[in-house]
Amino acid sequence: MFGLTCFELLKIWKKRSFLACLGILLALNLFMLWYGNLPKEGKPPLSAYRMAAGDMSGMDEQEKWEYIKELKEKADNIAMLQEILTLQAWGDEIGNALAAQLLRENPAIYETYMEELTEGGYLKYTDDLDKERALLDELYEEIEKIRGYGAYLESVEKQAERLRGISIFRTASRFGRQNVERSAADHRGLSDKNIRFYPSKGIRMAMESHSTDIFLLLSVFLFVGGLIGEEKEKGLFYLTRAAKNGVAVCMGAKLLALLIHVTAFCFLFYGENLLYASATAGLGSFSAQIQSVGAYMESSLALTLGEYAALAVLTKAALFFCFGAMLTAVSVWAAKSFTPQLAGAAFLFCNGLCYAVIPAGSAFHMFKYLSFFGMLETERLYGGYLNFNVWGNAVPRLAATMLCLILFGAAGAAAAFFLFLRGRSLVMQKARRLMLPFRPYQSLLRHEGYKILFTNRALLLLLFAVLLLGWKDLGKSYTCPAKEQYYADMMLLLEGRLTEEKEDMVLREQARFDEAFAQLARIEELEACGSIDKSTADERKLPWLGVLAFYPSFTRIAEQYAHIKAEGGYFIYDTGYRYLFGKMDESFLTDCLLLTLCMIFAFGGVMAMEYRKKSWYLLAATRKGRRQVLMQKINIYILCAACTVLLPWIFRAVSIGRTYSMRGIGLSAGNLPMYFGKVADIPIFVLIAAAVLSQLAALLLVGAVVLFWSWNRKSYLQASFLSFLMLALPLVLAVLGLDFAKWISIYGIYGWTGFL
């Protein structure tokens, strides 16, 4: 039995195609972890959590709480001080009244925080106040929650004691009584002795990854297909069943191999998640109590975080085994090769529909949480607390889930044994392919396009890349704070040629700021000579500081004004163009990496496919010849590259245009402050076209390398691997923060508008 199990495992694990699929799934899993946690507008980066945890290392729980509370109060007060200065800067009656009210409510805010606001030292973990506050709010909410864990345990016990003494409670439903009593009994014995706060971003990101579960599901489909499909295609089951103990030993070995496979892969994939989370956001101590994570505080289990992680992975492995056993039974029964995939997809669809449709508070919520996707949420299974109402009895969710897993697995295994014993469909019948049949075309371009995009499935990868790009760009939200709104209002009034009225407007603003600087200097002189005390000086400074709150934005206007006076040109509102051309973020770098990976894996087999089927000899003898075939393959690549390069510009322009105006696209690009003296006198739309063409040139360079290796190595895997090393690896290093890698990659061609 043991030897046969090893044989069943190795016959699949040793296949090059399976190992290649494993590598692709692991790479995609890591990619989705990175891509799904990219820094967004107003959200802190993962490194911020790690830095905050590093600063709190060595502190006890009280010191951690005081430290986070102090940082949060400072960030909140600085944000309020900014609001006060902004209200005063508007200069209207309502703004001054609101600012005065906020000052009365916070009388010492200026003396305490004005110096830090001016110097900018309040940003400790991020580069933006909104991100800093989002981080500190999240950390404070979590540590405040787990600090009250002892009080939470007391409240659970006191609630049970209090309700026992209420006469009306004795007449309540049996489920209500049992639910309260069971909750108190399950939480009894827990304490807050091993509660150790650590930012939970890392552990939750690693253990709650839905994309990882999807990739594990795909691995189950692949493994079961190799476990049953190959032997049915070759008719080997007739020999197996004729052997001594053939039915029991053969199917037992296959199911045991499936169990080992899903367990090993669950630990492999979630181990990768934990390593990535540890390197980016940090994980903390695995010996801490599970209730150290605020989201898991309601758990009634005396588990450490390490035990929780191991149990969660084992539970997922058991669930995937149950699903795989069901697929195995269907594979043994089915006469068509695609039937197991359809059955598995239908099962997942029905369970997904059940999970999505049934409300959490309904009387049928048990079916929601005992569906496949409900049981897959192990963070709620072990990190939460819930009792089901089963005919008036309070049944713990954990016990019901374990029972369902046992029944599901036993049913799948029993069905596999029974169907294998009956042996009605032990040979796979030839079936038509579900995809469109191959159609030869008179046009060589259409013929090669069908082969590459449909037969070679390059279209699926291209569509996947487009969906990721659209999700990233269209889902991104941009903010327009008060200072940016001031700049936008002024620039939209000044837009166009410099006129006397516009020049007067700029000079009046300059005079207003000059007066504010002069008044501040005069107040400081009066304070220095003792004519007024510090509190009076601070009070007199406030209105002028409110005026100067917008001075950094005005300097951008002054820069354009000075350039126009010296060189000529037009005023233009440039913030939207800064984002569009990649000056304000590194979206070009992400797009470049994603498109490079897409082109490598979509076209790595374009030349190799002809060698695999040994059709070059036949093509060389045709009227068109091999050279024309190669040219059409290159043309297909160019068309695909052109479409995929253009779409991110459209997505980004739509997303940016929702917040920032991008007018004056026909004006010279030399009017944009970021390109003063750097670009020729060409319209902005021509610069956009040049940027698109340069990105297309970068992808054509990618195509040249990929097609060369595909032709030279005659293998999809070797061509993809070598192309990844040459083209994608430097971009991966650049994304990880190694700036030198940008200059040894195609990013210099792709994203030149961002660092020009």
Coordinates of C-alpha atoms in Angstrom, one line a residue, residues 42-248:
G42 CA -4.8 57.1 1.8
K43 CA -3.7 53.5 2.8
P44 CA -0.4 52.8 4.5
P45 CA 2.2 50.5 2.8
L46 CA 3.1 47.1 4.4
S47 CA 6.5 48.4 5.5
A48 CA 4.8 50.9 7.8
Y49 CA 3.3 48.0 9.9
R50 CA 6.7 46.4 10.2
M51 CA 8.4 49.7 11.2
A52 CA 5.8 50.4 13.8
A53 CA 6.1 46.9 15.3
G54 CA 9.9 47.3 15.3
D55 CA 9.6 50.5 17.4
M56 CA 7.3 48.7 19.9
S57 CA 9.6 45.7 20.3
G58 CA 10.7 45.4 23.9
M59 CA 7.7 47.4 25.3
D60 CA 5.1 45.8 27.5
E61 CA 1.4 46.0 26.6
Q62 CA 0.7 49.2 28.6
E63 CA 3.7 51.0 27.0
K64 CA 2.6 49.9 23.5
W65 CA -0.9 51.3 24.1
E66 CA 0.5 54.6 25.4
Y67 CA 3.0 54.8 22.5
I68 CA 0.2 54.3 19.9
K69 CA -2.2 56.6 21.7
E70 CA 0.4 59.4 21.8
L71 CA 1.2 59.1 18.1
K72 CA -2.5 59.0 17.2
E73 CA -3.3 62.1 19.3
K74 CA -0.4 63.9 17.7
A75 CA -1.5 63.0 14.2
D76 CA -5.2 63.9 14.9
N77 CA -4.2 67.3 16.4
I78 CA -1.9 68.1 13.5
A79 CA -4.7 67.3 11.1
M80 CA -7.0 69.6 13.1
L81 CA -4.4 72.3 13.1
Q82 CA -4.1 72.0 9.4
E83 CA -7.9 72.3 9.2
I84 CA -7.9 75.5 11.3
L85 CA -5.2 77.1 9.2
T86 CA -7.1 76.1 6.1
L87 CA -10.4 77.7 7.3
Q88 CA -8.6 80.9 8.3
A89 CA -6.9 81.0 4.9
W90 CA -10.2 81.2 3.1
G91 CA -10.8 84.5 4.8
D92 CA -14.6 84.3 4.8
E93 CA -16.8 84.8 7.8
I94 CA -18.0 81.2 8.2
G95 CA -14.4 79.9 7.9
N96 CA -13.1 82.3 10.6
A97 CA -16.0 81.4 12.9
L98 CA -15.4 77.7 12.5
A99 CA -11.7 78.2 13.1
A100 CA -12.3 80.2 16.2
Q101 CA -14.6 77.5 17.6
L102 CA -12.0 74.8 17.0
L103 CA -9.4 77.0 18.7
R104 CA -11.7 77.4 21.7
E105 CA -12.2 73.7 21.9
N106 CA -8.4 73.1 21.6
P107 CA -6.7 76.1 23.2
A108 CA -3.2 74.7 23.3
I109 CA -3.1 73.1 19.9
Y110 CA -1.0 75.9 18.3
E111 CA 1.7 76.0 21.0
T112 CA 2.0 72.2 21.1
Y113 CA 2.0 71.2 17.5
M114 CA 2.8 74.2 15.3
E115 CA 6.5 73.6 15.3
E116 CA 6.1 70.0 14.3
L117 CA 3.6 70.9 11.5
T118 CA 6.1 73.5 10.1
E119 CA 9.1 71.1 10.3
G120 CA 7.2 68.1 9.1
G121 CA 8.6 65.7 11.7
Y122 CA 5.2 64.2 12.5
L123 CA 5.3 61.7 9.7
K124 CA 7.0 58.7 11.3
Y125 CA 6.0 55.7 9.2
T126 CA 4.6 57.0 6.0
D127 CA 5.0 60.0 3.6
D128 CA 1.5 61.4 3.9
L129 CA -0.6 62.5 6.9
D130 CA -3.7 60.7 5.7
K131 CA -1.8 57.4 5.4
E132 CA -0.2 58.0 8.8
R133 CA -3.6 58.6 10.4
A134 CA -5.1 55.5 8.7
L135 CA -2.2 53.4 10.1
L136 CA -2.4 54.8 13.6
D137 CA -6.2 54.6 13.7
E138 CA -6.0 50.9 12.7
L139 CA -3.4 50.1 15.3
Y140 CA -5.1 52.0 18.0
E141 CA -8.5 50.4 17.3
E142 CA -6.9 46.9 17.4
I143 CA -4.8 47.4 20.6
E144 CA -7.8 49.1 22.3
K145 CA -9.9 46.1 21.5
I146 CA -7.5 43.5 22.8
R147 CA -6.7 45.6 25.9
G148 CA -10.4 45.0 26.9
Y149 CA -10.1 41.2 26.5
G150 CA -10.2 40.6 30.2
A151 CA -13.3 42.8 30.5
Y152 CA -14.9 40.9 27.6
L153 CA -14.4 37.6 29.3
E154 CA -16.0 39.0 32.5
S155 CA -18.9 40.4 30.6
V156 CA -19.6 36.9 29.0
E157 CA -19.7 35.3 32.4
K158 CA -21.7 38.1 34.1
Q159 CA -24.3 38.0 31.3
A160 CA -24.9 34.3 31.9
E161 CA -25.2 34.9 35.7
R162 CA -27.5 37.9 35.2
L163 CA -29.8 36.1 32.8
R164 CA -30.0 33.0 35.1
G165 CA -31.5 35.2 37.7
I166 CA -34.1 36.8 35.5
S167 CA -37.4 34.9 35.6
I168 CA -38.4 35.9 32.1
F169 CA -35.2 34.2 30.9
R170 CA -36.4 30.9 32.2
T171 CA -39.3 31.1 29.8
A172 CA -37.0 31.9 26.8
S173 CA -36.4 29.5 24.0
R174 CA -34.2 26.5 24.6
F175 CA -31.7 27.7 22.0
G176 CA -31.4 31.1 23.7
R177 CA -30.7 29.5 27.1
Q178 CA -28.2 27.0 25.7
N179 CA -26.5 29.6 23.6
V180 CA -25.7 31.9 26.6
E181 CA -24.7 29.0 28.9
R182 CA -22.5 27.4 26.2
S183 CA -20.8 30.7 25.4
A184 CA -20.0 31.2 29.1
A185 CA -18.8 27.6 29.5
D186 CA -16.6 27.7 26.3
H187 CA -14.9 31.0 27.3
R188 CA -14.4 29.9 30.9
G189 CA -10.7 29.1 31.6
L190 CA -9.4 31.7 29.1
S191 CA -7.4 34.7 30.3
D192 CA -5.5 37.7 29.0
K193 CA -2.1 36.5 30.4
N194 CA -0.6 35.6 27.0
I195 CA -2.1 38.6 25.0
R196 CA 0.7 40.3 23.1
F197 CA -0.1 43.0 20.7
Y198 CA 1.5 43.0 17.2
P199 CA 0.0 44.6 14.1
S200 CA -2.2 41.9 12.6
K201 CA -1.8 42.9 9.0
G202 CA 0.8 40.3 8.3
I203 CA -0.9 37.2 9.8
R204 CA -4.3 38.1 8.4
M205 CA -2.9 38.9 4.9
A206 CA -1.1 35.5 4.9
M207 CA -4.0 33.3 6.3
E208 CA -7.0 35.0 4.7
S209 CA -5.8 35.0 1.0
H210 CA -8.7 34.0 -1.2
S211 CA -6.3 33.8 -4.3
T212 CA -4.3 31.2 -2.5
D213 CA -7.4 29.0 -2.0
I214 CA -8.2 29.4 -5.7
F215 CA -4.7 28.2 -6.7
L216 CA -5.0 25.3 -4.4
L217 CA -8.3 24.4 -6.0
L218 CA -6.6 24.4 -9.4
S219 CA -3.9 22.1 -8.0
V220 CA -6.6 19.7 -6.9
F221 CA -8.2 19.7 -10.4
L222 CA -4.7 19.0 -11.9
F223 CA -3.8 16.3 -9.5
V224 CA -7.1 14.4 -9.8
G225 CA -7.0 14.7 -13.6
G226 CA -3.6 13.0 -13.6
L227 CA -4.6 10.5 -11.0
I228 CA -7.5 9.0 -12.9
G229 CA -7.5 10.4 -16.5
E230 CA -4.3 8.9 -17.7
E231 CA -5.1 5.3 -16.6
K232 CA -8.6 5.6 -18.1
E233 CA -7.2 6.8 -21.4
K234 CA -4.9 3.8 -21.6
G235 CA -7.4 1.3 -20.3
L236 CA -5.2 0.3 -17.4
F237 CA -8.1 -0.1 -14.9
Y238 CA -9.0 -3.4 -16.4
L239 CA -5.6 -4.8 -15.4
T240 CA -5.8 -3.1 -12.0
R241 CA -9.1 -4.6 -11.1
A242 CA -8.0 -8.1 -12.2
A243 CA -5.1 -8.0 -9.7
K244 CA -5.3 -9.4 -6.2
N245 CA -6.9 -6.8 -3.9
G246 CA -6.9 -4.5 -7.0
V247 CA -10.0 -2.5 -6.2
A248 CA -9.3 -1.7 -2.5

